[in-house]
Amino acid sequence: MGQQEQLKIGLITSGGDAPGMNAAIRAVVRTAVFHGIKVYGFKRGYEGLIHTDIMEMNNKSVSDIIYRGGTMLLTARCAEMMTPEGQEKAANVCKILNLDALIVIGGDGSLHGGLALTERGVNVIGLAGTIDLDLPCTDYTIGFDTAVNTVMDAITKIRDTSTSHERCSVVEVMGRNAGYIALWCGISGGAEEVLVPEDLTVDETSVIEQIIKNRSSGKNHNLIIVAEGRGSKGKTEEFAKTIEKATGIETRATILGHLQRGGSPTAVDRMHAAMMGHKAVETILKGERNKMVIYKNAKYEAIDLAEALAAKREYDPSYYEIMKILSV
Ligand code: F6P
Protein backbone atom coordinates (compact mmCIF):
# COMPACT_ATOMS: atom_id res chain seq x y z
CA MET A 1 0.00 0.00 0.00
CA GLY A 2 1.03 3.61 -0.55
CA GLN A 3 2.66 5.40 2.37
CA GLN A 4 -0.15 7.93 2.78
CA GLU A 5 -2.92 5.36 2.68
CA GLN A 6 -4.75 4.79 5.96
CA LEU A 7 -3.93 1.50 7.72
CA LYS A 8 -6.90 -0.81 8.27
CA ILE A 9 -7.15 -3.53 10.90
CA GLY A 10 -9.73 -6.14 11.82
CA LEU A 11 -10.49 -7.23 15.37
CA ILE A 12 -12.18 -10.34 16.75
CA THR A 13 -12.72 -11.99 20.12
CA SER A 14 -12.98 -15.75 19.72
CA GLY A 15 -13.61 -18.93 21.73
CA GLY A 16 -14.61 -18.79 25.39
CA ASP A 17 -15.07 -15.22 26.58
CA ALA A 18 -12.84 -13.89 29.35
CA PRO A 19 -13.22 -10.89 31.67
CA GLY A 20 -10.95 -8.17 30.33
CA MET A 21 -11.66 -8.81 26.66
CA ASN A 22 -13.64 -5.58 26.55
CA ALA A 23 -10.75 -3.67 28.10
CA ALA A 24 -8.48 -5.15 25.41
CA ILE A 25 -10.92 -4.16 22.63
CA ARG A 26 -11.00 -0.62 24.05
CA ALA A 27 -7.19 -0.45 24.14
CA VAL A 28 -6.88 -1.70 20.55
CA VAL A 29 -9.48 0.71 19.20
CA ARG A 30 -8.26 3.76 21.11
CA THR A 31 -4.59 3.16 20.27
CA ALA A 32 -5.53 2.63 16.63
CA VAL A 33 -7.66 5.77 16.48
CA PHE A 34 -4.82 7.72 18.13
CA HIS A 35 -2.58 6.66 15.23
CA GLY A 36 -5.22 7.27 12.55
CA ILE A 37 -5.83 3.57 11.88
CA LYS A 38 -9.27 2.36 10.78
CA VAL A 39 -10.68 -0.52 12.88
CA TYR A 40 -13.29 -3.05 11.82
CA GLY A 41 -14.77 -5.26 14.53
CA PHE A 42 -16.26 -8.59 13.46
CA LYS A 43 -19.03 -10.11 15.53
CA ARG A 44 -18.91 -13.64 16.98
CA GLY A 45 -15.23 -14.18 16.23
CA TYR A 46 -14.39 -16.12 13.06
CA GLU A 47 -18.10 -16.56 12.30
CA GLY A 48 -18.46 -12.82 11.76
CA LEU A 49 -15.24 -12.73 9.78
CA ILE A 50 -16.33 -15.52 7.44
CA HIS A 51 -19.82 -14.06 7.00
CA THR A 52 -18.70 -10.40 7.07
CA ASP A 53 -20.72 -9.37 10.12
CA ILE A 54 -18.75 -6.22 10.54
CA MET A 55 -18.84 -2.88 12.36
CA GLU A 56 -16.52 0.08 12.01
CA MET A 57 -15.26 1.10 15.44
CA ASN A 58 -14.30 4.44 16.93
CA ASN A 59 -13.52 5.91 20.35
CA LYS A 60 -17.20 6.24 21.13
CA SER A 61 -18.02 2.62 20.29
CA VAL A 62 -15.74 1.43 23.09
CA SER A 63 -16.78 3.92 25.77
CA ASP A 64 -18.18 2.50 28.99
CA ILE A 65 -16.97 -1.05 28.40
CA ILE A 66 -13.73 -1.14 30.43
CA TYR A 67 -15.48 -2.51 33.51
CA ARG A 68 -17.77 -4.98 31.76
CA GLY A 69 -17.23 -8.73 31.62
CA GLY A 70 -17.83 -10.66 28.39
CA THR A 71 -17.09 -9.12 25.03
CA MET A 72 -19.04 -6.41 23.20
CA LEU A 73 -17.97 -8.01 19.91
CA LEU A 74 -19.59 -11.30 20.98
CA THR A 75 -17.75 -14.56 20.56
CA ALA A 76 -18.24 -18.10 19.30
CA ARG A 77 -16.48 -21.40 18.86
CA CYS A 78 -16.59 -21.48 15.07
CA ALA A 79 -16.66 -25.00 13.62
CA GLU A 80 -16.34 -23.66 10.04
CA MET A 81 -12.98 -22.08 10.89
CA MET A 82 -11.62 -25.55 11.65
CA THR A 83 -12.03 -26.51 7.97
CA PRO A 84 -9.70 -25.44 5.13
CA GLU A 85 -12.76 -24.01 3.29
CA GLY A 86 -13.68 -21.82 6.26
CA GLN A 87 -10.10 -20.65 6.65
CA GLU A 88 -9.98 -19.80 2.95
CA LYS A 89 -13.20 -17.79 3.23
CA ALA A 90 -11.92 -15.90 6.29
CA ALA A 91 -8.63 -15.11 4.55
CA ASN A 92 -10.50 -13.88 1.47
CA VAL A 93 -12.58 -11.45 3.54
CA CYS A 94 -9.36 -10.01 5.00
CA LYS A 95 -7.99 -9.63 1.48
CA ILE A 96 -11.18 -8.09 0.02
CA LEU A 97 -11.29 -5.56 2.88
CA ASN A 98 -7.60 -4.95 2.33
CA LEU A 99 -6.83 -5.42 6.02
CA ASP A 100 -3.25 -4.68 7.04
CA ALA A 101 -3.68 -6.93 10.06
CA LEU A 102 -6.23 -8.97 11.98
CA ILE A 103 -6.03 -8.90 15.78
CA VAL A 104 -7.33 -12.10 17.38
CA ILE A 105 -8.11 -12.10 21.10
CA GLY A 106 -8.66 -15.64 22.36
CA GLY A 107 -7.21 -18.88 23.65
CA ASP A 108 -5.19 -21.66 22.06
CA GLY A 109 -7.81 -22.80 19.51
CA SER A 110 -8.58 -19.26 18.38
CA LEU A 111 -4.91 -18.41 18.00
CA HIS A 112 -4.35 -21.59 15.96
CA GLY A 113 -7.17 -20.34 13.72
CA GLY A 114 -5.13 -17.15 13.34
CA LEU A 115 -2.05 -19.18 12.48
CA ALA A 116 -3.99 -20.91 9.69
CA LEU A 117 -4.79 -17.46 8.29
CA THR A 118 -1.11 -16.45 8.31
CA GLU A 119 -0.49 -19.43 6.02
CA ARG A 120 -2.99 -17.82 3.63
CA GLY A 121 -1.22 -14.47 3.62
CA VAL A 122 -3.12 -12.65 6.39
CA ASN A 123 -1.07 -10.69 8.92
CA VAL A 124 -2.34 -11.90 12.30
CA ILE A 125 -1.51 -10.47 15.72
CA GLY A 126 -2.61 -12.69 18.61
CA LEU A 127 -3.58 -11.65 22.12
CA ALA A 128 -3.96 -14.23 24.89
CA GLY A 129 -7.51 -14.06 26.22
CA THR A 130 -8.63 -17.08 28.25
CA ILE A 131 -9.43 -17.71 31.91
CA ASP A 132 -7.43 -20.96 31.70
CA LEU A 133 -3.87 -19.49 31.70
CA ASP A 134 -2.92 -22.46 29.55
CA LEU A 135 -0.75 -20.82 26.88
CA PRO A 136 2.90 -21.76 27.32
CA CYS A 137 4.40 -18.68 25.69
CA THR A 138 3.07 -16.08 28.11
CA ASP A 139 3.04 -15.64 31.88
CA TYR A 140 -0.45 -14.18 31.73
CA THR A 141 -3.70 -14.63 29.81
CA ILE A 142 -6.47 -12.03 30.07
CA GLY A 143 -9.30 -13.20 32.33
CA PHE A 144 -7.40 -15.50 34.68
CA ASP A 145 -7.23 -13.16 37.68
CA THR A 146 -10.94 -12.34 37.59
CA ALA A 147 -11.87 -16.02 37.28
CA VAL A 148 -9.62 -17.01 40.17
CA ASN A 149 -11.08 -14.26 42.35
CA THR A 150 -14.60 -15.38 41.46
CA VAL A 151 -13.74 -18.94 42.48
CA MET A 152 -12.08 -17.70 45.66
CA ASP A 153 -15.21 -15.82 46.57
CA ALA A 154 -17.34 -18.93 46.00
CA ILE A 155 -14.96 -21.13 48.00
CA THR A 156 -15.04 -18.70 50.92
CA LYS A 157 -18.83 -18.98 50.99
CA ILE A 158 -18.80 -22.75 50.61
CA ARG A 159 -16.32 -22.93 53.50
CA ASP A 160 -18.81 -21.20 55.82
CA THR A 161 -21.49 -23.80 55.30
CA SER A 162 -19.03 -26.70 55.08
CA THR A 163 -17.51 -25.74 58.45
CA SER A 164 -20.91 -25.28 60.11
CA HIS A 165 -22.06 -28.73 59.01
CA GLU A 166 -18.63 -30.35 59.45
CA ARG A 167 -18.91 -31.61 55.90
CA CYS A 168 -16.56 -32.34 53.05
CA SER A 169 -17.00 -30.02 50.06
CA VAL A 170 -15.94 -30.97 46.57
CA VAL A 171 -15.78 -27.95 44.28
CA GLU A 172 -15.41 -28.28 40.51
CA VAL A 173 -13.73 -25.38 38.73
CA MET A 174 -13.14 -24.72 35.02
CA GLY A 175 -10.17 -26.07 33.12
CA ARG A 176 -10.77 -28.90 30.67
CA ASN A 177 -7.09 -29.39 29.88
CA ALA A 178 -5.40 -27.21 32.46
CA GLY A 179 -5.33 -27.11 36.24
CA TYR A 180 -4.14 -23.54 36.82
CA ILE A 181 -7.45 -22.23 38.21
CA ALA A 182 -7.71 -25.32 40.42
CA LEU A 183 -4.15 -25.05 41.75
CA TRP A 184 -4.24 -21.29 42.34
CA CYS A 185 -7.54 -21.62 44.17
CA GLY A 186 -6.26 -24.69 45.98
CA ILE A 187 -3.38 -22.69 47.41
CA SER A 188 -5.23 -19.43 47.99
CA GLY A 189 -8.42 -21.10 49.22
CA GLY A 190 -6.68 -23.53 51.58
CA ALA A 191 -7.82 -26.77 49.92
CA GLU A 192 -6.57 -30.14 51.13
CA GLU A 193 -6.50 -31.77 47.72
CA VAL A 194 -6.61 -30.65 44.11
CA LEU A 195 -7.23 -32.91 41.14
CA VAL A 196 -5.85 -31.56 37.87
CA PRO A 197 -5.75 -33.10 34.38
CA GLU A 198 -1.95 -32.81 34.27
CA ASP A 199 -1.30 -35.20 37.19
CA LEU A 200 -3.31 -38.40 37.30
CA THR A 201 -1.34 -39.82 40.24
CA VAL A 202 -3.59 -37.84 42.58
CA ASP A 203 -6.76 -39.92 42.38
CA GLU A 204 -9.92 -40.78 44.31
CA THR A 205 -8.09 -43.29 46.52
CA SER A 206 -5.30 -40.91 47.55
CA VAL A 207 -7.80 -38.09 48.19
CA ILE A 208 -9.98 -40.33 50.40
CA GLU A 209 -6.90 -41.43 52.36
CA GLN A 210 -5.97 -37.78 52.87
CA ILE A 211 -9.46 -36.86 54.08
CA ILE A 212 -9.43 -39.70 56.64
CA LYS A 213 -5.95 -38.67 57.81
CA ASN A 214 -6.96 -35.01 58.16
CA ARG A 215 -10.10 -35.88 60.12
CA SER A 216 -8.11 -38.05 62.52
CA SER A 217 -5.72 -35.17 63.10
CA GLY A 218 -8.59 -32.87 64.13
CA LYS A 219 -9.96 -31.21 60.97
CA ASN A 220 -13.73 -30.89 61.11
CA HIS A 221 -14.37 -30.02 57.48
CA ASN A 222 -12.67 -30.67 54.13
CA LEU A 223 -12.24 -28.81 50.87
CA ILE A 224 -11.34 -30.67 47.71
CA ILE A 225 -11.00 -28.90 44.35
CA VAL A 226 -11.50 -30.75 41.08
CA ALA A 227 -10.53 -29.21 37.73
CA GLU A 228 -13.19 -29.72 35.06
CA GLY A 229 -10.86 -32.01 33.10
CA ARG A 230 -11.04 -34.51 35.99
CA GLY A 231 -14.63 -33.94 37.01
CA SER A 232 -16.98 -33.12 34.17
CA LYS A 233 -19.89 -35.26 32.94
CA GLY A 234 -21.12 -36.05 36.45
CA LYS A 235 -17.78 -37.34 37.78
CA THR A 236 -17.58 -34.68 40.51
CA GLU A 237 -21.01 -35.59 41.93
CA GLU A 238 -20.04 -39.27 41.73
CA PHE A 239 -16.78 -38.53 43.50
CA ALA A 240 -18.65 -36.75 46.33
CA LYS A 241 -20.84 -39.84 46.77
CA THR A 242 -17.77 -42.10 46.78
CA ILE A 243 -16.11 -39.95 49.47
CA GLU A 244 -19.26 -40.03 51.61
CA LYS A 245 -19.51 -43.80 51.29
CA ALA A 246 -15.84 -44.45 52.01
CA THR A 247 -15.47 -42.03 54.94
CA GLY A 248 -18.94 -41.68 56.42
CA ILE A 249 -18.52 -37.90 56.18
CA GLU A 250 -21.41 -35.94 54.67
CA THR A 251 -20.12 -34.66 51.34
CA ARG A 252 -21.53 -32.11 48.92
CA ALA A 253 -20.47 -31.29 45.37
CA THR A 254 -20.61 -27.78 43.88
CA ILE A 255 -20.03 -27.23 40.17
CA LEU A 256 -19.13 -23.57 39.70
CA GLY A 257 -19.50 -23.66 35.89
CA HIS A 258 -19.87 -20.58 33.74
CA LEU A 259 -20.14 -18.05 36.54
CA GLN A 260 -16.32 -18.27 36.46
CA ARG A 261 -16.24 -16.66 33.03
CA GLY A 262 -18.32 -13.60 33.95
CA GLY A 263 -18.01 -10.54 36.09
CA SER A 264 -16.33 -7.18 36.01
CA PRO A 265 -12.61 -7.64 35.30
CA THR A 266 -10.18 -7.06 38.16
CA ALA A 267 -7.57 -4.29 37.97
CA VAL A 268 -4.98 -6.94 37.04
CA ASP A 269 -7.05 -8.05 34.04
CA ARG A 270 -7.82 -4.50 32.92
CA MET A 271 -4.15 -3.59 33.18
CA HIS A 272 -2.87 -6.55 31.15
CA ALA A 273 -5.68 -6.06 28.62
CA ALA A 274 -4.80 -2.38 28.20
CA MET A 275 -1.08 -3.02 27.81
CA MET A 276 -1.49 -6.00 25.47
CA GLY A 277 -4.10 -4.23 23.31
CA HIS A 278 -1.83 -1.20 23.01
CA LYS A 279 1.18 -3.39 22.22
CA ALA A 280 -0.73 -5.21 19.47
CA VAL A 281 -1.37 -1.97 17.59
CA GLU A 282 2.18 -0.71 18.15
CA THR A 283 3.41 -4.01 16.68
CA ILE A 284 1.33 -3.45 13.54
CA LEU A 285 2.61 0.13 13.26
CA LYS A 286 6.18 -1.14 13.32
CA GLY A 287 5.32 -3.23 10.26
CA GLU A 288 5.79 -6.51 12.10
CA ARG A 289 3.87 -9.55 10.90
CA ASN A 290 2.33 -12.63 12.50
CA LYS A 291 3.12 -11.97 16.12
CA MET A 292 1.72 -12.90 19.47
CA VAL A 293 1.68 -10.33 22.24
CA ILE A 294 2.91 -11.91 25.46
CA TYR A 295 3.72 -10.93 29.01
CA LYS A 296 7.01 -12.49 30.06
CA ASN A 297 9.38 -11.56 32.88
CA ALA A 298 7.29 -8.48 33.68
CA LYS A 299 7.53 -7.16 30.10
CA TYR A 300 5.10 -7.01 27.17
CA GLU A 301 6.65 -8.37 24.00
CA ALA A 302 5.59 -9.43 20.52
CA ILE A 303 7.02 -12.81 19.52
CA ASP A 304 6.58 -14.99 16.45
CA LEU A 305 3.04 -16.43 16.44
CA ALA A 306 4.02 -19.87 15.11
CA GLU A 307 6.82 -20.22 17.67
CA ALA A 308 4.55 -19.03 20.46
CA LEU A 309 1.97 -21.69 19.65
CA ALA A 310 4.53 -24.45 19.06
CA ALA A 311 5.91 -24.17 22.60
CA LYS A 312 5.04 -27.00 24.97
CA ARG A 313 3.30 -26.28 28.23
CA GLU A 314 5.20 -27.70 31.19
CA TYR A 315 3.34 -28.81 34.30
CA ASP A 316 4.96 -27.47 37.45
CA PRO A 317 4.32 -29.96 40.30
CA SER A 318 5.65 -27.55 42.93
CA TYR A 319 2.26 -25.77 43.09
CA TYR A 320 0.60 -29.00 44.18
CA GLU A 321 3.42 -29.82 46.61
CA ILE A 322 3.20 -26.37 48.24
CA MET A 323 -0.58 -26.64 48.52
CA LYS A 324 -0.11 -29.95 50.37
CA ILE A 325 2.44 -28.48 52.80
CA LEU A 326 0.21 -25.51 53.59
CA SER A 327 -3.02 -27.42 53.98
CA VAL A 328 -1.95 -29.62 56.88
O1 F6P B 1 -12.66 -20.62 27.88
C1 F6P B 1 -12.06 -21.66 28.54
C2 F6P B 1 -13.12 -22.53 29.19
O2 F6P B 1 -13.87 -21.78 30.13
C3 F6P B 1 -12.59 -23.79 29.81
O3 F6P B 1 -12.11 -23.62 31.12
C4 F6P B 1 -13.78 -24.70 29.74
O4 F6P B 1 -13.35 -26.02 29.70
C5 F6P B 1 -14.45 -24.29 28.44
O5 F6P B 1 -14.03 -22.98 28.18
C6 F6P B 1 -15.95 -24.35 28.44
O6 F6P B 1 -16.39 -24.02 27.17
P1 F6P B 1 -17.90 -23.69 26.77
O7 F6P B 1 -18.26 -22.36 27.34
O8 F6P B 1 -17.89 -23.67 25.29
O9 F6P B 1 -18.73 -24.78 27.36
PDB file of N, CA and C in Angstrom, residues 52-102:
ATOM      1  N   THR A  52     -18.813 -11.871   7.145  1.00  0.00           N
ATOM      2  CA  THR A  52     -18.697 -10.397   7.073  1.00  0.00           C
ATOM      3  C   THR A  52     -19.743  -9.665   7.920  1.00  0.00           C
ATOM      4  N   ASP A  53     -19.874 -10.099   9.158  1.00  0.00           N
ATOM      5  CA  ASP A  53     -20.722  -9.373  10.116  1.00  0.00           C
ATOM      6  C   ASP A  53     -19.796  -8.349  10.792  1.00  0.00           C
ATOM      7  N   ILE A  54     -19.848  -7.165  10.303  1.00  0.00           N
ATOM      8  CA  ILE A  54     -18.754  -6.220  10.541  1.00  0.00           C
ATOM      9  C   ILE A  54     -19.265  -4.890  11.083  1.00  0.00           C
ATOM     10  N   MET A  55     -18.499  -4.234  11.924  1.00  0.00           N
ATOM     11  CA  MET A  55     -18.840  -2.878  12.361  1.00  0.00           C
ATOM     12  C   MET A  55     -17.571  -2.029  12.420  1.00  0.00           C
ATOM     13  N   GLU A  56     -17.681  -0.812  11.905  1.00  0.00           N
ATOM     14  CA  GLU A  56     -16.524   0.075  12.008  1.00  0.00           C
ATOM     15  C   GLU A  56     -16.505   0.648  13.426  1.00  0.00           C
ATOM     16  N   MET A  57     -15.333   0.704  14.023  1.00  0.00           N
ATOM     17  CA  MET A  57     -15.265   1.104  15.435  1.00  0.00           C
ATOM     18  C   MET A  57     -14.530   2.425  15.602  1.00  0.00           C
ATOM     19  N   ASN A  58     -14.965   3.170  16.616  1.00  0.00           N
ATOM     20  CA  ASN A  58     -14.297   4.439  16.930  1.00  0.00           C
ATOM     21  C   ASN A  58     -14.224   4.598  18.453  1.00  0.00           C
ATOM     22  N   ASN A  59     -13.679   5.713  18.901  1.00  0.00           N
ATOM     23  CA  ASN A  59     -13.521   5.909  20.351  1.00  0.00           C
ATOM     24  C   ASN A  59     -14.834   5.759  21.099  1.00  0.00           C
ATOM     25  N   LYS A  60     -15.883   6.266  20.479  1.00  0.00           N
ATOM     26  CA  LYS A  60     -17.197   6.243  21.125  1.00  0.00           C
ATOM     27  C   LYS A  60     -17.721   4.808  21.266  1.00  0.00           C
ATOM     28  N   SER A  61     -17.457   3.977  20.233  1.00  0.00           N
ATOM     29  CA  SER A  61     -18.025   2.621  20.287  1.00  0.00           C
ATOM     30  C   SER A  61     -17.431   1.777  21.416  1.00  0.00           C
ATOM     31  N   VAL A  62     -16.320   2.223  21.993  1.00  0.00           N
ATOM     32  CA  VAL A  62     -15.744   1.429  23.094  1.00  0.00           C
ATOM     33  C   VAL A  62     -15.826   2.165  24.434  1.00  0.00           C
ATOM     34  N   SER A  63     -16.658   3.228  24.477  1.00  0.00           N
ATOM     35  CA  SER A  63     -16.780   3.919  25.767  1.00  0.00           C
ATOM     36  C   SER A  63     -17.678   3.107  26.686  1.00  0.00           C
ATOM     37  N   ASP A  64     -17.371   3.166  27.971  1.00  0.00           N
ATOM     38  CA  ASP A  64     -18.184   2.503  28.990  1.00  0.00           C
ATOM     39  C   ASP A  64     -18.142   0.966  28.923  1.00  0.00           C
ATOM     40  N   ILE A  65     -17.059   0.423  28.421  1.00  0.00           N
ATOM     41  CA  ILE A  65     -16.971  -1.053  28.399  1.00  0.00           C
ATOM     42  C   ILE A  65     -15.821  -1.572  29.264  1.00  0.00           C
ATOM     43  N   ILE A  66     -14.956  -0.676  29.737  1.00  0.00           N
ATOM     44  CA  ILE A  66     -13.730  -1.136  30.425  1.00  0.00           C
ATOM     45  C   ILE A  66     -14.044  -2.024  31.628  1.00  0.00           C
ATOM     46  N   TYR A  67     -15.155  -1.781  32.280  1.00  0.00           N
ATOM     47  CA  TYR A  67     -15.479  -2.514  33.512  1.00  0.00           C
ATOM     48  C   TYR A  67     -16.402  -3.705  33.265  1.00  0.00           C
ATOM     49  N   ARG A  68     -16.794  -3.913  32.027  1.00  0.00           N
ATOM     50  CA  ARG A  68     -17.769  -4.978  31.763  1.00  0.00           C
ATOM     51  C   ARG A  68     -17.102  -6.318  31.435  1.00  0.00           C
ATOM     52  N   GLY A  69     -17.684  -7.394  31.988  1.00  0.00           N
ATOM     53  CA  GLY A  69     -17.232  -8.730  31.616  1.00  0.00           C
ATOM     54  C   GLY A  69     -17.723  -9.065  30.211  1.00  0.00           C
ATOM     55  N   GLY A  70     -17.393 -10.252  29.735  1.00  0.00           N
ATOM     56  CA  GLY A  70     -17.826 -10.664  28.393  1.00  0.00           C
ATOM     57  C   GLY A  70     -17.098  -9.883  27.309  1.00  0.00           C
ATOM     58  N   THR A  71     -17.694  -9.862  26.139  1.00  0.00           N
ATOM     59  CA  THR A  71     -17.095  -9.121  25.027  1.00  0.00           C
ATOM     60  C   THR A  71     -18.177  -8.448  24.188  1.00  0.00           C
ATOM     61  N   MET A  72     -18.047  -7.161  23.984  1.00  0.00           N
ATOM     62  CA  MET A  72     -19.038  -6.408  23.200  1.00  0.00           C
ATOM     63  C   MET A  72     -19.081  -6.882  21.745  1.00  0.00           C
ATOM     64  N   LEU A  73     -17.994  -7.523  21.297  1.00  0.00           N
ATOM     65  CA  LEU A  73     -17.972  -8.013  19.913  1.00  0.00           C
ATOM     66  C   LEU A  73     -18.638  -9.393  19.793  1.00  0.00           C
ATOM     67  N   LEU A  74     -19.041  -9.928  20.919  1.00  0.00           N
ATOM     68  CA  LEU A  74     -19.590 -11.296  20.977  1.00  0.00           C
ATOM     69  C   LEU A  74     -18.504 -12.304  20.575  1.00  0.00           C
ATOM     70  N   THR A  75     -18.764 -13.549  20.877  1.00  0.00           N
ATOM     71  CA  THR A  75     -17.752 -14.559  20.559  1.00  0.00           C
ATOM     72  C   THR A  75     -18.436 -15.880  20.223  1.00  0.00           C
ATOM     73  N   ALA A  76     -17.679 -16.784  19.644  1.00  0.00           N
ATOM     74  CA  ALA A  76     -18.239 -18.100  19.297  1.00  0.00           C
ATOM     75  C   ALA A  76     -17.095 -19.086  19.116  1.00  0.00           C
ATOM     76  N   ARG A  77     -17.438 -20.356  19.242  1.00  0.00           N
ATOM     77  CA  ARG A  77     -16.478 -21.399  18.857  1.00  0.00           C
ATOM     78  C   ARG A  77     -16.911 -21.806  17.447  1.00  0.00           C
ATOM     79  N   CYS A  78     -16.156 -21.383  16.470  1.00  0.00           N
ATOM     80  CA  CYS A  78     -16.588 -21.480  15.070  1.00  0.00           C
ATOM     81  C   CYS A  78     -16.092 -22.777  14.417  1.00  0.00           C
ATOM     82  N   ALA A  79     -17.029 -23.700  14.196  1.00  0.00           N
ATOM     83  CA  ALA A  79     -16.660 -24.999  13.616  1.00  0.00           C
ATOM     84  C   ALA A  79     -16.136 -24.822  12.182  1.00  0.00           C
ATOM     85  N   GLU A  80     -16.732 -23.877  11.444  1.00  0.00           N
ATOM     86  CA  GLU A  80     -16.340 -23.661  10.039  1.00  0.00           C
ATOM     87  C   GLU A  80     -14.860 -23.273   9.920  1.00  0.00           C
ATOM     88  N   MET A  81     -14.377 -22.556  10.937  1.00  0.00           N
ATOM     89  CA  MET A  81     -12.985 -22.084  10.893  1.00  0.00           C
ATOM     90  C   MET A  81     -11.996 -23.237  11.066  1.00  0.00           C
ATOM     91  N   MET A  82     -12.521 -24.395  11.492  1.00  0.00           N
ATOM     92  CA  MET A  82     -11.621 -25.547  11.647  1.00  0.00           C
ATOM     93  C   MET A  82     -11.453 -26.294  10.329  1.00  0.00           C
ATOM     94  N   THR A  83     -12.150 -25.850   9.274  1.00  0.00           N
ATOM     95  CA  THR A  83     -12.025 -26.509   7.969  1.00  0.00           C
ATOM     96  C   THR A  83     -11.194 -25.616   7.030  1.00  0.00           C
ATOM     97  N   PRO A  84     -10.486 -26.239   6.090  1.00  0.00           N
ATOM     98  CA  PRO A  84      -9.703 -25.439   5.130  1.00  0.00           C
ATOM     99  C   PRO A  84     -10.595 -24.469   4.348  1.00  0.00           C
ATOM    100  N   GLU A  85     -11.842 -24.886   4.053  1.00  0.00           N
ATOM    101  CA  GLU A  85     -12.759 -24.011   3.292  1.00  0.00           C
ATOM    102  C   GLU A  85     -13.080 -22.754   4.102  1.00  0.00           C
ATOM    103  N   GLY A  86     -13.365 -22.952   5.384  1.00  0.00           N
ATOM    104  CA  GLY A  86     -13.680 -21.818   6.265  1.00  0.00           C
ATOM    105  C   GLY A  86     -12.495 -20.880   6.390  1.00  0.00           C
ATOM    106  N   GLN A  87     -11.308 -21.466   6.519  1.00  0.00           N
ATOM    107  CA  GLN A  87     -10.098 -20.647   6.652  1.00  0.00           C
ATOM    108  C   GLN A  87      -9.861 -19.827   5.374  1.00  0.00           C
ATOM    109  N   GLU A  88     -10.143 -20.475   4.247  1.00  0.00           N
ATOM    110  CA  GLU A  88      -9.984 -19.797   2.953  1.00  0.00           C
ATOM    111  C   GLU A  88     -10.943 -18.615   2.859  1.00  0.00           C
ATOM    112  N   LYS A  89     -12.196 -18.869   3.289  1.00  0.00           N
ATOM    113  CA  LYS A  89     -13.202 -17.789   3.233  1.00  0.00           C
ATOM    114  C   LYS A  89     -12.777 -16.629   4.128  1.00  0.00           C
ATOM    115  N   ALA A  90     -12.325 -16.955   5.343  1.00  0.00           N
ATOM    116  CA  ALA A  90     -11.919 -15.904   6.293  1.00  0.00           C
ATOM    117  C   ALA A  90     -10.749 -15.103   5.721  1.00  0.00           C
ATOM    118  N   ALA A  91      -9.796 -15.796   5.130  1.00  0.00           N
ATOM    119  CA  ALA A  91      -8.627 -15.107   4.553  1.00  0.00           C
ATOM    120  C   ALA A  91      -9.063 -14.202   3.403  1.00  0.00           C
ATOM    121  N   ASN A  92     -10.020 -14.688   2.598  1.00  0.00           N
ATOM    122  CA  ASN A  92     -10.500 -13.878   1.466  1.00  0.00           C
ATOM    123  C   ASN A  92     -11.148 -12.588   1.927  1.00  0.00           C
ATOM    124  N   VAL A  93     -11.938 -12.668   3.021  1.00  0.00           N
ATOM    125  CA  VAL A  93     -12.582 -11.454   3.539  1.00  0.00           C
ATOM    126  C   VAL A  93     -11.505 -10.439   3.936  1.00  0.00           C
ATOM    127  N   CYS A  94     -10.455 -10.921   4.598  1.00  0.00           N
ATOM    128  CA  CYS A  94      -9.362 -10.012   5.001  1.00  0.00           C
ATOM    129  C   CYS A  94      -8.732  -9.362   3.769  1.00  0.00           C
ATOM    130  N   LYS A  95      -8.598 -10.159   2.701  1.00  0.00           N
ATOM    131  CA  LYS A  95      -7.988  -9.630   1.478  1.00  0.00           C
ATOM    132  C   LYS A  95      -8.919  -8.632   0.791  1.00  0.00           C
ATOM    133  N   ILE A  96     -10.208  -8.982   0.684  1.00  0.00           N
ATOM    134  CA  ILE A  96     -11.177  -8.089   0.021  1.00  0.00           C
ATOM    135  C   ILE A  96     -11.246  -6.748   0.757  1.00  0.00           C
ATOM    136  N   LEU A  97     -11.218  -6.815   2.093  1.00  0.00           N
ATOM    137  CA  LEU A  97     -11.286  -5.564   2.877  1.00  0.00           C
ATOM    138  C   LEU A  97      -9.931  -4.858   2.944  1.00  0.00           C
ATOM    139  N   ASN A  98      -8.932  -5.529   2.379  1.00  0.00           N
ATOM    140  CA  ASN A  98      -7.595  -4.948   2.334  1.00  0.00           C
ATOM    141  C   ASN A  98      -7.057  -4.660   3.742  1.00  0.00           C
ATOM    142  N   LEU A  99      -7.276  -5.624   4.645  1.00  0.00           N
ATOM    143  CA  LEU A  99      -6.826  -5.420   6.019  1.00  0.00           C
ATOM    144  C   LEU A  99      -5.299  -5.537   6.122  1.00  0.00           C
ATOM    145  N   ASP A 100      -4.697  -4.607   6.825  1.00  0.00           N
ATOM    146  CA  ASP A 100      -3.248  -4.683   7.040  1.00  0.00           C
ATOM    147  C   ASP A 100      -2.921  -5.675   8.151  1.00  0.00           C
ATOM    148  N   ALA A 101      -3.883  -5.921   9.011  1.00  0.00           N
ATOM    149  CA  ALA A 101      -3.681  -6.927  10.065  1.00  0.00           C
ATOM    150  C   ALA A 101      -5.031  -7.311  10.660  1.00  0.00           C
ATOM    151  N   LEU A 102      -5.048  -8.519  11.228  1.00  0.00           N
ATOM    152  CA  LEU A 102      -6.227  -8.969  11.978  1.00  0.00           C
ATOM    153  C   LEU A 102      -5.756  -9.267  13.406  1.00  0.00           C
TER     154      LEU A 102
END
